[in-house]
XYZ file of N, CA, C and O in Angstrom:
752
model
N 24.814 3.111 12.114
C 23.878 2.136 11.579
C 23.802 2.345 10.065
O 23.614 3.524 9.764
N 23.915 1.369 8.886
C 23.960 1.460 8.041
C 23.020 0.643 7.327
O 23.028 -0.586 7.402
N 22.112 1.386 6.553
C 20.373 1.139 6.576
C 20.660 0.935 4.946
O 21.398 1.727 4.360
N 20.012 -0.203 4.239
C 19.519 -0.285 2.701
C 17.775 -0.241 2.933
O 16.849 -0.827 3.495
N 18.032 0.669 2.239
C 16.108 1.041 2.022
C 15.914 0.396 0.564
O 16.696 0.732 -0.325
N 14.520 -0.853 0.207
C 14.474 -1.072 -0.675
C 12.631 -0.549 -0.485
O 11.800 -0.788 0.392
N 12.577 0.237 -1.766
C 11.056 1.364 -1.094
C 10.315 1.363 -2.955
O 10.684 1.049 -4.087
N 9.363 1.810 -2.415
C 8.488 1.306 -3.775
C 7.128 2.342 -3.429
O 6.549 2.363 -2.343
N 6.826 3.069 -4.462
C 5.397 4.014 -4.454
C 5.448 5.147 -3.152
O 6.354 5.186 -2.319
N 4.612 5.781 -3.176
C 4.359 6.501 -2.128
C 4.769 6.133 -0.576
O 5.452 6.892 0.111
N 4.260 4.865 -0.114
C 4.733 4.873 0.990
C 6.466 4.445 0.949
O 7.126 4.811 1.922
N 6.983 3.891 0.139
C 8.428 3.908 0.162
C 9.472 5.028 0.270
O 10.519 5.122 0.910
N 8.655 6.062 -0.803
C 8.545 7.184 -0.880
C 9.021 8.032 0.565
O 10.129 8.526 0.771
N 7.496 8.036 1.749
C 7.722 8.610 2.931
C 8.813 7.642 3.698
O 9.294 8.202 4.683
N 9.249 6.464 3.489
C 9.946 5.862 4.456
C 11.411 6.442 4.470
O 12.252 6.450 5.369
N 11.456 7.140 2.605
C 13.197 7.458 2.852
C 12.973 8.864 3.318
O 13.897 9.329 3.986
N 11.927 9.647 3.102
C 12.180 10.975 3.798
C 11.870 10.674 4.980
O 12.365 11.517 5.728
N 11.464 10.122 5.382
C 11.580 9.829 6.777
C 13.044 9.518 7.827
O 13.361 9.908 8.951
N 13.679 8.642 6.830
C 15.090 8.568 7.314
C 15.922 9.644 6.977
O 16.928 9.798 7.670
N 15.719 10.376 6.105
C 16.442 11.793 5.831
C 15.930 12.859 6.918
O 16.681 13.706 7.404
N 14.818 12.751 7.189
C 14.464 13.829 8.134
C 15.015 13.575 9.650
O 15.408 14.536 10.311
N 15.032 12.200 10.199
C 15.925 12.165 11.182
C 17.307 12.154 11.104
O 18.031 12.119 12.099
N 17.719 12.184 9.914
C 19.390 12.485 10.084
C 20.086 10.932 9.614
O 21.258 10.653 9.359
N 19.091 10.241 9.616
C 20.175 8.782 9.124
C 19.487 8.184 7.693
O 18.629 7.302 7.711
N 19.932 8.722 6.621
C 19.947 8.268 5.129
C 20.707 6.834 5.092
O 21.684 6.410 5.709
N 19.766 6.206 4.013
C 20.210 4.772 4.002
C 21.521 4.793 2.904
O 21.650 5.480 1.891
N 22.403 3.822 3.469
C 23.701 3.835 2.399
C 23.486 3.699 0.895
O 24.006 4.059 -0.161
N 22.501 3.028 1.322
C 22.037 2.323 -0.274
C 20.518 2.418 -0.293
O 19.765 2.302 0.674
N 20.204 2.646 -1.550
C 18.638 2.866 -1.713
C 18.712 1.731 -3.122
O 19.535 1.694 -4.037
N 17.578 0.917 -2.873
C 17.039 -0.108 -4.389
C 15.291 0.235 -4.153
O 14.387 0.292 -3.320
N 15.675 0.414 -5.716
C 13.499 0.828 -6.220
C 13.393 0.484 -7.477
O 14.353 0.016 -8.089
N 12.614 0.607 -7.836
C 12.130 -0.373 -9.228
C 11.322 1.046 -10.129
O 10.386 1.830 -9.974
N 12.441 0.710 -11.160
C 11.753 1.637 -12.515
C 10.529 2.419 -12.186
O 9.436 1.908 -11.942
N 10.805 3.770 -12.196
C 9.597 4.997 -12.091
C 9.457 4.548 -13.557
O 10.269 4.058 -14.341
N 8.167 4.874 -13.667
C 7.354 4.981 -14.955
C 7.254 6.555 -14.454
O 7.025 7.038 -13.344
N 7.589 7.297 -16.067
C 7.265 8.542 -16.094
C 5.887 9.307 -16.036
O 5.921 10.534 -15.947
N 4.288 8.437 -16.097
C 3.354 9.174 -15.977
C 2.979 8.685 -14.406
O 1.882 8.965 -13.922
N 3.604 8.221 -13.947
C 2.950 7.805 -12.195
C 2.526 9.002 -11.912
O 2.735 10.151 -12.301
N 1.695 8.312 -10.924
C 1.008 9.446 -10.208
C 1.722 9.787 -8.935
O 1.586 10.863 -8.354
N 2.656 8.594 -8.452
C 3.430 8.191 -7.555
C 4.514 8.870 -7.519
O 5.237 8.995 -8.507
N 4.884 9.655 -5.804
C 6.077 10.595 -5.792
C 7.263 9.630 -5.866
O 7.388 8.490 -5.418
N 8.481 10.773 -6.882
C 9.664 10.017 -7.105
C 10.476 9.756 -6.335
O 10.883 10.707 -5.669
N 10.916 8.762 -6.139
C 12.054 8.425 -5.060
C 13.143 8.818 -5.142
O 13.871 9.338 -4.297
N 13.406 8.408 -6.940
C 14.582 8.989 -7.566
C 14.795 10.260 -6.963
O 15.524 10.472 -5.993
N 14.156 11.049 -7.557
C 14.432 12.483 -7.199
C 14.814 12.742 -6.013
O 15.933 13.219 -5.829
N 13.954 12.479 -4.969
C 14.193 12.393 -3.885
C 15.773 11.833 -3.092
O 16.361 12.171 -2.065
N 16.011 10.943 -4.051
C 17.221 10.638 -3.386
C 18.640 11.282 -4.375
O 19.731 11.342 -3.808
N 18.555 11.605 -5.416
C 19.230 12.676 -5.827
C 19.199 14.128 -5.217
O 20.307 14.640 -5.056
N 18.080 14.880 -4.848
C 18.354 16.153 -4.130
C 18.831 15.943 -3.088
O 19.089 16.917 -2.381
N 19.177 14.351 -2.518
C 19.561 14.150 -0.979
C 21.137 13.698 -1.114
O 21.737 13.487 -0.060
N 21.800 13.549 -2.293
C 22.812 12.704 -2.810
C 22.939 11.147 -1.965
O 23.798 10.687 -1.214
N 21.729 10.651 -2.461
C 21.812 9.116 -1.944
C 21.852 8.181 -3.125
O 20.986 8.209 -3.999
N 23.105 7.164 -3.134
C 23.149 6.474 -3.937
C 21.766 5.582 -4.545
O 20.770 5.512 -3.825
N 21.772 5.001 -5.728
C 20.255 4.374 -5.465
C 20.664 3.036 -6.937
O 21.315 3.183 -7.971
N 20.183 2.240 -6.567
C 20.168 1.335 -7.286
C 18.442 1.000 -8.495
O 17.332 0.556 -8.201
N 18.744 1.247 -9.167
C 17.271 0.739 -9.877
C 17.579 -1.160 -10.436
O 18.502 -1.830 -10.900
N 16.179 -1.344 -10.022
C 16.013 -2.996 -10.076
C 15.136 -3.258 -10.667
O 14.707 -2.119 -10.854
N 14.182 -4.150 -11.360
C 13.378 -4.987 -12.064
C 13.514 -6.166 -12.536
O 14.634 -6.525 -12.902
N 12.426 -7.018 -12.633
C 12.825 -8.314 -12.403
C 13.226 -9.028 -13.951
O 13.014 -10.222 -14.161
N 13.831 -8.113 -14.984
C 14.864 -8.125 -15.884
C 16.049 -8.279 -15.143
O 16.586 -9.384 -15.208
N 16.485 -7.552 -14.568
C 17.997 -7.215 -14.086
C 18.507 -8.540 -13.884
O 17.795 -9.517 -13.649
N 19.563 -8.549 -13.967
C 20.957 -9.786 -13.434
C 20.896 -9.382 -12.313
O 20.978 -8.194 -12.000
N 20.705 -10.559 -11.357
C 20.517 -10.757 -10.075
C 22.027 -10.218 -9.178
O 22.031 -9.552 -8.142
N 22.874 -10.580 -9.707
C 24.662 -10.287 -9.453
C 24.679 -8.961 -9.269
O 25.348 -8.532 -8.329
N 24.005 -8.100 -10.060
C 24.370 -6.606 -10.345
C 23.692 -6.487 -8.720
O 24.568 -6.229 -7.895
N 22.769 -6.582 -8.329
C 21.578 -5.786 -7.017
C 22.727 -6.616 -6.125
O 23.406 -5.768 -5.545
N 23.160 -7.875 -5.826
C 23.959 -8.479 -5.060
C 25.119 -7.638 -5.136
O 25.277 -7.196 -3.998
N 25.929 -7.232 -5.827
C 27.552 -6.514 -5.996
C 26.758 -5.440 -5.581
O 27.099 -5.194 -4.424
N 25.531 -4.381 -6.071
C 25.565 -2.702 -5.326
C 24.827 -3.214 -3.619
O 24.425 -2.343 -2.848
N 24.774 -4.399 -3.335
C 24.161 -4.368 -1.826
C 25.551 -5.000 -1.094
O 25.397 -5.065 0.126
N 26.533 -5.357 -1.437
C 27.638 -5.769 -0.844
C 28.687 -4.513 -1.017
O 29.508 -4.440 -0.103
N 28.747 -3.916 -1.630
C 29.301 -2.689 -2.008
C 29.089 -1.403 -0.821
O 29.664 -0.315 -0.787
N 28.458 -1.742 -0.250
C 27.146 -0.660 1.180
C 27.755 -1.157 2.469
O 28.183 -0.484 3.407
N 27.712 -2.405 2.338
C 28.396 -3.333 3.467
C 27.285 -2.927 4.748
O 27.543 -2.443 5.850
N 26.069 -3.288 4.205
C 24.901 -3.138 5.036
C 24.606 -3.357 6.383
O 24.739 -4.571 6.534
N 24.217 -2.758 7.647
C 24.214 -3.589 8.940
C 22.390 -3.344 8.891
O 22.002 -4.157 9.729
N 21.513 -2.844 8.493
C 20.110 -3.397 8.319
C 19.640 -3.054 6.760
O 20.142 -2.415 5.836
N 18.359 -3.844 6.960
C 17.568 -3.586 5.530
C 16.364 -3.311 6.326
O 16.102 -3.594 7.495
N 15.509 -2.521 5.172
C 14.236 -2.080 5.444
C 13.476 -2.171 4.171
O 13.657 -1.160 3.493
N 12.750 -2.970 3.662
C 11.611 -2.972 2.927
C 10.663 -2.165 3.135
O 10.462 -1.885 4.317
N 9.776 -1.529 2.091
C 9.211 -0.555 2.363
C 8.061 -0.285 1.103
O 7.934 0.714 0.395
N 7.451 -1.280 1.106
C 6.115 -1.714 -0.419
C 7.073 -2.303 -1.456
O 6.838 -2.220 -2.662
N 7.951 -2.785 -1.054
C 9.083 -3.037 -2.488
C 8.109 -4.336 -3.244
O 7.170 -4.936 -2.720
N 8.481 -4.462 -4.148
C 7.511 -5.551 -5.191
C 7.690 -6.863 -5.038
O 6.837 -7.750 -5.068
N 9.517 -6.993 -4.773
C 10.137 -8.183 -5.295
C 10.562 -9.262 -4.030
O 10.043 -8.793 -3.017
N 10.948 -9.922 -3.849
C 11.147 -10.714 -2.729
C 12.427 -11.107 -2.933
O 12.737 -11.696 -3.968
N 13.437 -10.786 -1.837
C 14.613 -10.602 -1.577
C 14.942 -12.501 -1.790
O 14.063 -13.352 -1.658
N 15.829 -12.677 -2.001
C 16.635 -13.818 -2.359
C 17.675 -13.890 -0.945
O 18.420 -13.070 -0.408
N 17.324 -15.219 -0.683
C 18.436 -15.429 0.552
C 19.782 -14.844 0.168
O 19.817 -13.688 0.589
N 20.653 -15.096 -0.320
C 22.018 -14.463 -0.834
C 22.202 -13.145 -0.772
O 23.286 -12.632 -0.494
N 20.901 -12.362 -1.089
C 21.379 -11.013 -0.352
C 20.548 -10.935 1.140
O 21.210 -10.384 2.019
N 19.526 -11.292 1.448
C 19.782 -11.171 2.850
C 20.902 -11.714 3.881
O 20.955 -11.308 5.042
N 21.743 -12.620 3.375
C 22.852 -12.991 3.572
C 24.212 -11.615 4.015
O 25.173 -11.561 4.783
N 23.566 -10.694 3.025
C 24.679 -9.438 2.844
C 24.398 -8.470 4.015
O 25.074 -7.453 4.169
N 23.268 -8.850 4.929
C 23.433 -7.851 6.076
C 23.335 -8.274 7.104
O 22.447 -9.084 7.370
N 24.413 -7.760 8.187
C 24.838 -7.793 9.255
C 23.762 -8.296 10.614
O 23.865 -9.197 11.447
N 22.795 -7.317 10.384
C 21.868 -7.781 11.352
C 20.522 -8.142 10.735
O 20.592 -8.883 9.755
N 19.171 -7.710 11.174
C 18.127 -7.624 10.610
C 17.428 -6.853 9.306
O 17.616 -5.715 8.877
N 16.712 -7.720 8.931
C 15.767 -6.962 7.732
C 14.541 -6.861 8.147
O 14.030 -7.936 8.462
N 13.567 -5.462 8.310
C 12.545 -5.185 8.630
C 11.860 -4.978 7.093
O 12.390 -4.478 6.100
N 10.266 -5.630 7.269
C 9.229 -5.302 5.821
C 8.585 -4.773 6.444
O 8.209 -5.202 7.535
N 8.163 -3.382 5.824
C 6.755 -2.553 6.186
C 5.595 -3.444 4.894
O 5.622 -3.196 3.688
N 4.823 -4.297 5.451
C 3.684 -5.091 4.586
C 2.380 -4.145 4.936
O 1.858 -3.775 5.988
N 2.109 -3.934 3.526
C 0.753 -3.177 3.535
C -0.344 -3.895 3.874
O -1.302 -3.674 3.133
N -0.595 -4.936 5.027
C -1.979 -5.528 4.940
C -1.151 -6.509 6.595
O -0.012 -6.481 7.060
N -2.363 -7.220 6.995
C -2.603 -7.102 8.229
C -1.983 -8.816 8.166
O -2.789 -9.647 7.748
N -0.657 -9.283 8.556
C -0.451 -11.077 8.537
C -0.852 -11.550 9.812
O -0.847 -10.927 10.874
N -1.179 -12.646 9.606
C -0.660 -13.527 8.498
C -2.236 -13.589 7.544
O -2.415 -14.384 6.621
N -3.295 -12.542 8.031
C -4.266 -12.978 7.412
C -4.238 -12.616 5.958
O -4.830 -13.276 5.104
N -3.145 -10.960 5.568
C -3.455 -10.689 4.122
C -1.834 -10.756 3.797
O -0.963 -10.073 4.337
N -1.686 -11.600 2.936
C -0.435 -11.733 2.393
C -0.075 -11.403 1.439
O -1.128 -11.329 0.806
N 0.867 -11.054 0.633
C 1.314 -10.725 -0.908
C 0.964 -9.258 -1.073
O 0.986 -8.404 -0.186
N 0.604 -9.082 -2.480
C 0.584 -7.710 -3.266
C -0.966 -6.993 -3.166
O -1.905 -7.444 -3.823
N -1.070 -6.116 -2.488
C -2.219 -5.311 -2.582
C -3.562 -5.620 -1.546
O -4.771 -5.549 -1.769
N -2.867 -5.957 -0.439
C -3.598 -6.802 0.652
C -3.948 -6.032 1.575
O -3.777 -6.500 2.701
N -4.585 -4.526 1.491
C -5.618 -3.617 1.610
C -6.763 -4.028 0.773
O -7.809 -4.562 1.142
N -6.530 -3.818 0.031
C -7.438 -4.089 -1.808
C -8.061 -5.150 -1.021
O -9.200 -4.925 -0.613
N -7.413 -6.467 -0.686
C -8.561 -7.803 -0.771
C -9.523 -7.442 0.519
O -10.753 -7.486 0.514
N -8.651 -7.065 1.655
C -9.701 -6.678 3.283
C -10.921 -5.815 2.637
O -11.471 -5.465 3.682
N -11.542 -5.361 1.803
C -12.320 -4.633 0.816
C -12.983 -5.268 0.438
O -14.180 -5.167 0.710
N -12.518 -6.167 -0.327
C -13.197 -6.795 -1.464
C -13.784 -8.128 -0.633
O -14.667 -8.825 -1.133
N -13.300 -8.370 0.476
C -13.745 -9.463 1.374
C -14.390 -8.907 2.517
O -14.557 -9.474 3.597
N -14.811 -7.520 2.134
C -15.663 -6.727 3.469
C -15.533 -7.331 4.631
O -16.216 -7.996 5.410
N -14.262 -6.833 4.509
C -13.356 -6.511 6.174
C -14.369 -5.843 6.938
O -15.508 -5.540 6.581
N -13.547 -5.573 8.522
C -14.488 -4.238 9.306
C -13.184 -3.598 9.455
O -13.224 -2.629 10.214
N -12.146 -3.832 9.000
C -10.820 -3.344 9.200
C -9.569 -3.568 8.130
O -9.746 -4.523 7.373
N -8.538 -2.954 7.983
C -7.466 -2.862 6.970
C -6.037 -2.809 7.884
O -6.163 -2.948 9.101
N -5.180 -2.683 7.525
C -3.696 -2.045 8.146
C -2.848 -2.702 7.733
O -2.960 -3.348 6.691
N -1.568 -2.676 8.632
C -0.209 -2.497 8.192
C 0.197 -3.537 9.330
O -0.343 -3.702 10.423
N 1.464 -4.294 8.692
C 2.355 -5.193 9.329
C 4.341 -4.938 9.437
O 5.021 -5.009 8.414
N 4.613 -4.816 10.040
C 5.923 -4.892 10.222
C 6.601 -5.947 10.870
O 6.496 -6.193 12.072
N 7.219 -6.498 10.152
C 8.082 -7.874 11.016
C 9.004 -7.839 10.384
O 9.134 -6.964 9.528
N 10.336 -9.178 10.696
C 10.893 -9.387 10.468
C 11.101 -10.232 9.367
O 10.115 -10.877 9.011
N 12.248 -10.400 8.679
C 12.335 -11.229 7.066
C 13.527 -12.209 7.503
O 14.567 -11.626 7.808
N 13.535 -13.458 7.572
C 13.853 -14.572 7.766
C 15.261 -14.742 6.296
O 15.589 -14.010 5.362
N 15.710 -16.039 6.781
C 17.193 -15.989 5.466
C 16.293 -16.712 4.548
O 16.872 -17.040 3.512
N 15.141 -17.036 4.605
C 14.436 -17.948 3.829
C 13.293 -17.101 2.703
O 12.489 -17.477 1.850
N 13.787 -15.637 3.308
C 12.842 -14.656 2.859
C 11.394 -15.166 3.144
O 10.552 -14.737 2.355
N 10.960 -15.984 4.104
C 9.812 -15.574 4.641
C 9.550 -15.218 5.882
O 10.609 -14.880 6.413
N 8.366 -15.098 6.841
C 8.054 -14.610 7.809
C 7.443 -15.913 8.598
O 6.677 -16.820 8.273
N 8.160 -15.563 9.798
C 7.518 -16.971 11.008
C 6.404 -16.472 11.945
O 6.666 -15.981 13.042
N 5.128 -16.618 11.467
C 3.795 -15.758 11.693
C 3.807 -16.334 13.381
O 2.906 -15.899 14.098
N 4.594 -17.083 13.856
C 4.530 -17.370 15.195
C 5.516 -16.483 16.011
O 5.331 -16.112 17.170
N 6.060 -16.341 15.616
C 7.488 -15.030 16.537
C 8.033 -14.225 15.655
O 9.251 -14.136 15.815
N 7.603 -13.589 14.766
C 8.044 -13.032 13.627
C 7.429 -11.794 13.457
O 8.142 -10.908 12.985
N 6.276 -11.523 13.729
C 5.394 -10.586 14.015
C 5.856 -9.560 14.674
O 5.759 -9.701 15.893
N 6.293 -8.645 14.348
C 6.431 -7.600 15.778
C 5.777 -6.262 15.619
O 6.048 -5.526 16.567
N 4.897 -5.643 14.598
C 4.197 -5.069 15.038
C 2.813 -4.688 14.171
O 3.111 -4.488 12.994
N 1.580 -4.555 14.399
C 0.816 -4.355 13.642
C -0.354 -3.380 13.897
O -1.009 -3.523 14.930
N -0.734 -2.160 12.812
C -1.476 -1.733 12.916
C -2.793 -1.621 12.069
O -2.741 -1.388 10.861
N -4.038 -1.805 12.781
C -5.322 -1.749 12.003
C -6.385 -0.718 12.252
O -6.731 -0.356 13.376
N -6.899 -0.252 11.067
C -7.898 0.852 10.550
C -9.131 0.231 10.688
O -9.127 -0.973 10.428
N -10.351 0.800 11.080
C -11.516 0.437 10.674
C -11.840 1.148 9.352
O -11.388 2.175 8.845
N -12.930 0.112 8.893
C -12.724 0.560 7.591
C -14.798 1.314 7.336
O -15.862 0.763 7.617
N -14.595 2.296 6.897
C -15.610 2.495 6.242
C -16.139 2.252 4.772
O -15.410 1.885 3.851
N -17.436 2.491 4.667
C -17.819 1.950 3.033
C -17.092 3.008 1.795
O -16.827 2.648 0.648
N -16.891 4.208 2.300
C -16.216 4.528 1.681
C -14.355 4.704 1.183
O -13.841 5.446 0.346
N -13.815 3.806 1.993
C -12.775 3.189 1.970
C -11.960 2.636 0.564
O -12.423 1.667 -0.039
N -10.835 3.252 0.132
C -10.694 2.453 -0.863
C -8.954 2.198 -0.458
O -8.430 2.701 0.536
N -8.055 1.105 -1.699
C -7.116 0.392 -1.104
C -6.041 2.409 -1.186
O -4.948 2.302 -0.629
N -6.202 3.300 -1.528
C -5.495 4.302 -1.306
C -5.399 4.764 0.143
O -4.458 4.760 0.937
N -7.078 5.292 0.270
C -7.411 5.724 1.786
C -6.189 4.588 3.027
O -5.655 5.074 4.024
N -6.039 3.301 2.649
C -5.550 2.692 3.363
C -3.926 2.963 3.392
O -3.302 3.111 4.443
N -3.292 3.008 1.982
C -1.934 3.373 1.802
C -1.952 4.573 2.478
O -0.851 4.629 3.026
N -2.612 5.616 2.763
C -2.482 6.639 2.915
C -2.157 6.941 4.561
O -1.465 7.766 5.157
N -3.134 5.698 5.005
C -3.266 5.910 6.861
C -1.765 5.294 6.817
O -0.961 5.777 7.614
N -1.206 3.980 5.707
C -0.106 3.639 6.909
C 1.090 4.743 6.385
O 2.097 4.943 7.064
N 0.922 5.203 5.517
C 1.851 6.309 5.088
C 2.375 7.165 5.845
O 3.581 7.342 6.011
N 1.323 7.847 6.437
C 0.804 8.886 7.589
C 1.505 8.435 9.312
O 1.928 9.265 10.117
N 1.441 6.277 9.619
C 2.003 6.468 10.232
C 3.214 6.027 10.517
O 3.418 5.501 11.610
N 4.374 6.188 9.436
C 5.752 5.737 9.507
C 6.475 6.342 10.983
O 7.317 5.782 11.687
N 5.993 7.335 11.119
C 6.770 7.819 12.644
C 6.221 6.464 13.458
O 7.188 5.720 13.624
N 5.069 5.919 13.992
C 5.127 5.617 14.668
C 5.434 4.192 14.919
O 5.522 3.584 15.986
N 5.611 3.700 13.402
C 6.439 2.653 13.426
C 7.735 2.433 13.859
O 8.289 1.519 14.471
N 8.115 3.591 13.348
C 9.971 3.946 13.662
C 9.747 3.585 15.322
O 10.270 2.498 15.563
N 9.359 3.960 16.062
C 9.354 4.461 17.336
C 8.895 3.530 18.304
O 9.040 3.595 19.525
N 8.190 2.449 17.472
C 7.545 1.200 17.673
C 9.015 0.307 17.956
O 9.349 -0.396 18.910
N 9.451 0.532 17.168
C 10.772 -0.882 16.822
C 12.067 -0.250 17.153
O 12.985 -1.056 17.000
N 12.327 0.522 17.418
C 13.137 1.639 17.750
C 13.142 1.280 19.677
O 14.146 0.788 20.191
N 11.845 1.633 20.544
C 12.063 1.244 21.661
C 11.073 -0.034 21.735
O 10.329 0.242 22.676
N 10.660 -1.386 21.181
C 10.407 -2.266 22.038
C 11.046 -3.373 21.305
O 10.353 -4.371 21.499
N 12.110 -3.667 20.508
C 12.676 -4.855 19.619
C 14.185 -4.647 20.213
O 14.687 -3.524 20.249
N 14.902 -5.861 20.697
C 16.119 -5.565 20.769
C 16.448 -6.220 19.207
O 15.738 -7.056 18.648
N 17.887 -5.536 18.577
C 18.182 -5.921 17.404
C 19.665 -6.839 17.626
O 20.687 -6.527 18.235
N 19.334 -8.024 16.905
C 20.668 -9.048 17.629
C 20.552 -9.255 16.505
O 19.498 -9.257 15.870
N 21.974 -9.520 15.987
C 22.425 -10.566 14.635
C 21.526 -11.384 14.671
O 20.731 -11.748 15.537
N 21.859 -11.829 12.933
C 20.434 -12.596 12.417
C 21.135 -14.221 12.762
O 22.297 -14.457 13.093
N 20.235 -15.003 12.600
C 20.750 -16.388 13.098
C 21.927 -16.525 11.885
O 22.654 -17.517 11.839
């Protein structure tokens, strides 16, 4: 199985040691410019002490360059993993079977960037995590598209970290989620 991890902050972070710790490193790794005072563990690093290739991206870059190092891998899945940017049909085009997004917030009700943060600010009674599938259209079909989701109750002392932190905490059981109840068939 030949996995592109595109991973971003902390939880992107645990998703590639996560695949290093079971034994299957992604061919290709894409992440977006560490800023040197983050507070946020490096991926880079991480995937240098592991010798995993890695692509750095930002939404400067020539689109061609991330297309040539993701065809270059000759990918059979992708895995999103807090990444920032939203994949362009043409490279989901470049893999074989499915692309899984780990979405930090609960769809179809919290969508986009930081959608812990709003379940907060819209005094939720709850927060969590979404995993589905990514469409050639790069979006999600909130009617069969869904395949797995987990939610936190939230206390007042809750903030959008405490939340990164629970789904951080549970990447195993995502793996294990989609691992035994998704069959994986070529993408349409």
């Amino acid at each position: 199985m030949r996995i592109v991890l595109f991973a971003y902050r902390n939880v992107g972070y645990e998703c590639l040691n996560y695949l290093i710790k079971i034994k299957k490193p992604p061919v290709g790794l894409v992440i977006p410019k560490e800023k040197k005072t983050s507070n946020f563990k490096s991926i880079a690093t991480l995937a240098k002490k592991n010798n995993i290739k890695f692509y750095i991206y930002n939404s400067n870059n020539r689109h061609s360059k991330l297309f040539n190092y993701i065809k270059s891998v000759n990918p059979d899945y992708g895995f999103t993993c807090y990444y920032p940017f939203i994949l362009k049909p043409e490279i989901l085009r470049l893999f074989s079977y499915k692309i899984i997004n780990l979405h930090g917030g609960i769809l179809p009700d919290y969508k986009g960037a930081l959608s812990s943060m709003w379940s907060i600010i819209n005094n939720e009674t709850y927060s969590g995590s979404t995993i589905h599938f990514i469409n050639k259209n790069a979006k999600i079909n909130e009617k069969n598209n869904i395949s797995y989701g987990t939610s936190y109750s939230k206390t007042k002392y809750d903030t959008n970290q405490t939340f990164t932190t629970a789904i951080k905490n549970n990447i195993d059981n995502y793996s294990l989620n989609i691992r035994y109840n998704y069959n994986f068939t070529p993408k349409d």
